[in-house]
Amino acid sequence: MNNKTWTILQLLNWTSQYFNENGIENPRLDAESLLAHSLKTDRLRLYLNYDKPIHKDELREYKKLIKRRIKREPLQYITGYQEFWSLNLKVARGVLIPRPETEILVEEALKTFPQNKSFDKTINILELGTGSGAVAIALAKELQRGSIVATDISDIAIKTARENAKVHGLEEQITFLKGSLFEPVRERIGTFNLVISNPPYIPIEDFRDIQPEVRNFEPRISLNGGKEGLKFYRQIFSQIGRYLAKDGWVILELGKGQAEKVTRLIELTGEFNPTSIIKDFSGIERVVKAQRKDRK
């Protein structure tokens, strides 16, 4: 990239080609997102002003962003934000980036506790491993009767989640607690109508094969599911019976190929009705859902 005067369109075309040549997965989208972020505008306005020249100081700042992306730093860490459930959420290094498929957790929770359902009590929800707070915040937005507790072992995750909840005016509906899984709520026996989680599920032996954006930048603690990726599912189902209310539900995200093994873990507890498996947009079995048996 030389020092000539560039227009917005010329810069987008050049960056898209450069990203493509360097193996960036969505070269045009990333070019648009980075330039819009750099110019403090949105992607639509880039094309409305496609022939606008870029000033030297703007070009200098944009080059810095390009260099970061070429090193495979995730776009979301560069811009500082990710959209989830039509909410603009802050993400920071050390916090897992919310994925589109995780919205299925929210969808299934809303199907389980629809707003028009006759349910005159507060819905007590526990999210394990909240990360940026994406799932908890989406549920708080949609469920006026929801009282949500969200836990995470990471200080930066809890801090980020609280900031996101405050930005969206939902901080009164969610209590964020630091600690591993159920540890911060160990006194709340038989309390929760729903336990929901996207636990770490990547098998440790698969890390060398995952995208460098994930492997080199996202927090390992939020990804590493141990051998077979089942470590946290085992921990969850060894404890969940203590915390679920009568007829309570569990909804968990799954890694690819894990549905059968996680279903077996659920069956072995002897505490749940038959499970439901929900596929994602790619046809991958992505979410497991089960209700606790009626303990008469």
PDB file of C-alpha atoms in Angstrom, residues 20-147:
ATOM      1  CA  ASN A  20      -8.073 -13.099   0.413  1.00  0.00           C
ATOM      2  CA  GLU A  21      -4.455 -13.722  -0.596  1.00  0.00           C
ATOM      3  CA  ASN A  22      -3.574 -14.190   3.073  1.00  0.00           C
ATOM      4  CA  GLY A  23      -6.305 -16.707   3.848  1.00  0.00           C
ATOM      5  CA  ILE A  24      -8.736 -14.490   5.745  1.00  0.00           C
ATOM      6  CA  GLU A  25     -12.089 -16.287   5.702  1.00  0.00           C
ATOM      7  CA  ASN A  26     -14.411 -13.341   4.950  1.00  0.00           C
ATOM      8  CA  PRO A  27     -12.136 -10.855   3.199  1.00  0.00           C
ATOM      9  CA  ARG A  28     -14.720  -8.353   1.955  1.00  0.00           C
ATOM     10  CA  LEU A  29     -16.763  -8.317   5.133  1.00  0.00           C
ATOM     11  CA  ASP A  30     -13.668  -7.864   7.275  1.00  0.00           C
ATOM     12  CA  ALA A  31     -12.383  -5.066   5.040  1.00  0.00           C
ATOM     13  CA  GLU A  32     -15.718  -3.257   5.294  1.00  0.00           C
ATOM     14  CA  SER A  33     -15.992  -3.767   9.051  1.00  0.00           C
ATOM     15  CA  LEU A  34     -12.469  -2.554   9.761  1.00  0.00           C
ATOM     16  CA  LEU A  35     -12.736   0.505   7.532  1.00  0.00           C
ATOM     17  CA  ALA A  36     -16.139   1.430   8.966  1.00  0.00           C
ATOM     18  CA  HIS A  37     -14.715   1.053  12.478  1.00  0.00           C
ATOM     19  CA  SER A  38     -11.652   3.122  11.587  1.00  0.00           C
ATOM     20  CA  LEU A  39     -13.754   5.925  10.055  1.00  0.00           C
ATOM     21  CA  LYS A  40     -16.369   5.741  12.863  1.00  0.00           C
ATOM     22  CA  THR A  41     -19.183   5.071  10.431  1.00  0.00           C
ATOM     23  CA  ASP A  42     -21.148   2.019   9.260  1.00  0.00           C
ATOM     24  CA  ARG A  43     -20.747  -0.310   6.295  1.00  0.00           C
ATOM     25  CA  LEU A  44     -23.685   1.155   4.358  1.00  0.00           C
ATOM     26  CA  ARG A  45     -22.233   4.660   4.474  1.00  0.00           C
ATOM     27  CA  LEU A  46     -18.972   3.387   3.044  1.00  0.00           C
ATOM     28  CA  TYR A  47     -20.798   2.651  -0.196  1.00  0.00           C
ATOM     29  CA  LEU A  48     -22.844   5.835  -0.070  1.00  0.00           C
ATOM     30  CA  ASN A  49     -19.524   7.698   0.041  1.00  0.00           C
ATOM     31  CA  TYR A  50     -17.480   5.252  -2.045  1.00  0.00           C
ATOM     32  CA  ASP A  51     -15.570   7.985  -3.923  1.00  0.00           C
ATOM     33  CA  LYS A  52     -14.608   9.933  -0.806  1.00  0.00           C
ATOM     34  CA  PRO A  53     -10.817  10.270  -0.430  1.00  0.00           C
ATOM     35  CA  ILE A  54      -9.163   8.914   2.715  1.00  0.00           C
ATOM     36  CA  HIS A  55      -6.967  11.337   4.662  1.00  0.00           C
ATOM     37  CA  LYS A  56      -3.406  10.332   5.519  1.00  0.00           C
ATOM     38  CA  ASP A  57      -4.076  10.063   9.244  1.00  0.00           C
ATOM     39  CA  GLU A  58      -7.144   7.888   8.561  1.00  0.00           C
ATOM     40  CA  LEU A  59      -5.086   5.672   6.269  1.00  0.00           C
ATOM     41  CA  ARG A  60      -2.383   5.349   8.910  1.00  0.00           C
ATOM     42  CA  GLU A  61      -4.877   4.133  11.516  1.00  0.00           C
ATOM     43  CA  TYR A  62      -6.518   1.748   9.060  1.00  0.00           C
ATOM     44  CA  LYS A  63      -3.149   0.194   8.215  1.00  0.00           C
ATOM     45  CA  LYS A  64      -2.692  -0.654  11.902  1.00  0.00           C
ATOM     46  CA  LEU A  65      -5.981  -2.547  11.899  1.00  0.00           C
ATOM     47  CA  ILE A  66      -5.055  -4.423   8.720  1.00  0.00           C
ATOM     48  CA  LYS A  67      -1.782  -5.559  10.303  1.00  0.00           C
ATOM     49  CA  ARG A  68      -3.615  -6.887  13.341  1.00  0.00           C
ATOM     50  CA  ARG A  69      -6.091  -8.816  11.201  1.00  0.00           C
ATOM     51  CA  ILE A  70      -3.341 -10.292   9.013  1.00  0.00           C
ATOM     52  CA  LYS A  71      -1.811 -11.694  12.205  1.00  0.00           C
ATOM     53  CA  ARG A  72      -5.190 -13.481  12.538  1.00  0.00           C
ATOM     54  CA  GLU A  73      -6.407 -11.459  15.491  1.00  0.00           C
ATOM     55  CA  PRO A  74     -10.210 -11.850  15.454  1.00  0.00           C
ATOM     56  CA  LEU A  75     -12.158  -8.988  13.941  1.00  0.00           C
ATOM     57  CA  GLN A  76     -14.239  -8.712  17.113  1.00  0.00           C
ATOM     58  CA  TYR A  77     -11.185  -8.091  19.307  1.00  0.00           C
ATOM     59  CA  ILE A  78     -10.001  -5.390  16.912  1.00  0.00           C
ATOM     60  CA  THR A  79     -13.325  -3.539  16.822  1.00  0.00           C
ATOM     61  CA  GLY A  80     -14.153  -4.421  20.426  1.00  0.00           C
ATOM     62  CA  TYR A  81     -17.701  -5.550  19.669  1.00  0.00           C
ATOM     63  CA  GLN A  82     -19.812  -8.468  18.487  1.00  0.00           C
ATOM     64  CA  GLU A  83     -23.520  -8.580  17.692  1.00  0.00           C
ATOM     65  CA  PHE A  84     -25.591 -11.251  19.426  1.00  0.00           C
ATOM     66  CA  TRP A  85     -29.392 -11.464  19.448  1.00  0.00           C
ATOM     67  CA  SER A  86     -29.440  -7.997  17.796  1.00  0.00           C
ATOM     68  CA  LEU A  87     -27.496  -6.631  20.773  1.00  0.00           C
ATOM     69  CA  ASN A  88     -24.154  -4.900  20.323  1.00  0.00           C
ATOM     70  CA  LEU A  89     -21.904  -6.466  22.959  1.00  0.00           C
ATOM     71  CA  LYS A  90     -18.451  -5.478  24.083  1.00  0.00           C
ATOM     72  CA  VAL A  91     -15.818  -8.193  23.777  1.00  0.00           C
ATOM     73  CA  ALA A  92     -12.284  -7.951  25.097  1.00  0.00           C
ATOM     74  CA  ARG A  93      -9.189 -10.115  24.914  1.00  0.00           C
ATOM     75  CA  GLY A  94      -9.672 -12.854  27.463  1.00  0.00           C
ATOM     76  CA  VAL A  95     -13.421 -13.137  26.794  1.00  0.00           C
ATOM     77  CA  LEU A  96     -14.916 -15.706  24.422  1.00  0.00           C
ATOM     78  CA  ILE A  97     -16.481 -14.167  21.305  1.00  0.00           C
ATOM     79  CA  PRO A  98     -20.224 -15.021  21.103  1.00  0.00           C
ATOM     80  CA  ARG A  99     -21.118 -17.237  18.121  1.00  0.00           C
ATOM     81  CA  PRO A 100     -24.303 -17.096  16.043  1.00  0.00           C
ATOM     82  CA  GLU A 101     -25.109 -20.739  16.812  1.00  0.00           C
ATOM     83  CA  THR A 102     -25.207 -19.944  20.537  1.00  0.00           C
ATOM     84  CA  GLU A 103     -28.400 -17.975  19.861  1.00  0.00           C
ATOM     85  CA  ILE A 104     -30.073 -21.404  19.655  1.00  0.00           C
ATOM     86  CA  LEU A 105     -29.706 -21.614  23.449  1.00  0.00           C
ATOM     87  CA  VAL A 106     -31.754 -18.439  23.773  1.00  0.00           C
ATOM     88  CA  GLU A 107     -34.337 -19.648  21.254  1.00  0.00           C
ATOM     89  CA  GLU A 108     -34.848 -22.925  23.109  1.00  0.00           C
ATOM     90  CA  ALA A 109     -35.116 -21.188  26.478  1.00  0.00           C
ATOM     91  CA  LEU A 110     -37.817 -18.893  25.107  1.00  0.00           C
ATOM     92  CA  LYS A 111     -39.709 -21.876  23.698  1.00  0.00           C
ATOM     93  CA  THR A 112     -39.534 -23.513  27.119  1.00  0.00           C
ATOM     94  CA  PHE A 113     -40.754 -20.421  28.973  1.00  0.00           C
ATOM     95  CA  PRO A 114     -42.847 -18.434  26.466  1.00  0.00           C
ATOM     96  CA  GLN A 115     -44.089 -15.033  27.587  1.00  0.00           C
ATOM     97  CA  ASN A 116     -47.740 -15.930  27.082  1.00  0.00           C
ATOM     98  CA  LYS A 117     -47.493 -19.122  29.145  1.00  0.00           C
ATOM     99  CA  SER A 118     -49.441 -19.216  32.390  1.00  0.00           C
ATOM    100  CA  PHE A 119     -46.554 -19.061  34.832  1.00  0.00           C
ATOM    101  CA  ASP A 120     -47.233 -16.744  37.752  1.00  0.00           C
ATOM    102  CA  LYS A 121     -43.841 -17.131  39.387  1.00  0.00           C
ATOM    103  CA  THR A 122     -40.433 -15.700  38.640  1.00  0.00           C
ATOM    104  CA  ILE A 123     -38.358 -17.872  36.312  1.00  0.00           C
ATOM    105  CA  ASN A 124     -35.069 -18.507  38.097  1.00  0.00           C
ATOM    106  CA  ILE A 125     -32.291 -19.030  35.570  1.00  0.00           C
ATOM    107  CA  LEU A 126     -28.666 -20.010  36.109  1.00  0.00           C
ATOM    108  CA  GLU A 127     -26.127 -19.561  33.333  1.00  0.00           C
ATOM    109  CA  LEU A 128     -22.811 -21.350  33.780  1.00  0.00           C
ATOM    110  CA  GLY A 129     -19.801 -19.732  32.084  1.00  0.00           C
ATOM    111  CA  THR A 130     -21.398 -16.475  30.987  1.00  0.00           C
ATOM    112  CA  GLY A 131     -18.375 -14.999  29.172  1.00  0.00           C
ATOM    113  CA  SER A 132     -19.464 -11.666  27.689  1.00  0.00           C
ATOM    114  CA  GLY A 133     -22.915 -12.142  29.207  1.00  0.00           C
ATOM    115  CA  ALA A 134     -24.489 -12.683  25.790  1.00  0.00           C
ATOM    116  CA  VAL A 135     -26.962 -15.444  26.698  1.00  0.00           C
ATOM    117  CA  ALA A 136     -27.921 -13.979  30.081  1.00  0.00           C
ATOM    118  CA  ILE A 137     -28.465 -10.516  28.605  1.00  0.00           C
ATOM    119  CA  ALA A 138     -30.530 -11.839  25.697  1.00  0.00           C
ATOM    120  CA  LEU A 139     -32.730 -13.790  28.117  1.00  0.00           C
ATOM    121  CA  ALA A 140     -33.100 -10.784  30.412  1.00  0.00           C
ATOM    122  CA  LYS A 141     -34.193  -8.715  27.433  1.00  0.00           C
ATOM    123  CA  GLU A 142     -36.845 -11.228  26.382  1.00  0.00           C
ATOM    124  CA  LEU A 143     -38.098 -12.623  29.708  1.00  0.00           C
ATOM    125  CA  GLN A 144     -39.615  -9.947  31.918  1.00  0.00           C
ATOM    126  CA  ARG A 145     -40.276 -12.627  34.556  1.00  0.00           C
ATOM    127  CA  GLY A 146     -36.695 -13.837  34.485  1.00  0.00           C
ATOM    128  CA  SER A 147     -34.357 -13.607  37.463  1.00  0.00           C
TER     129      SER A 147
END
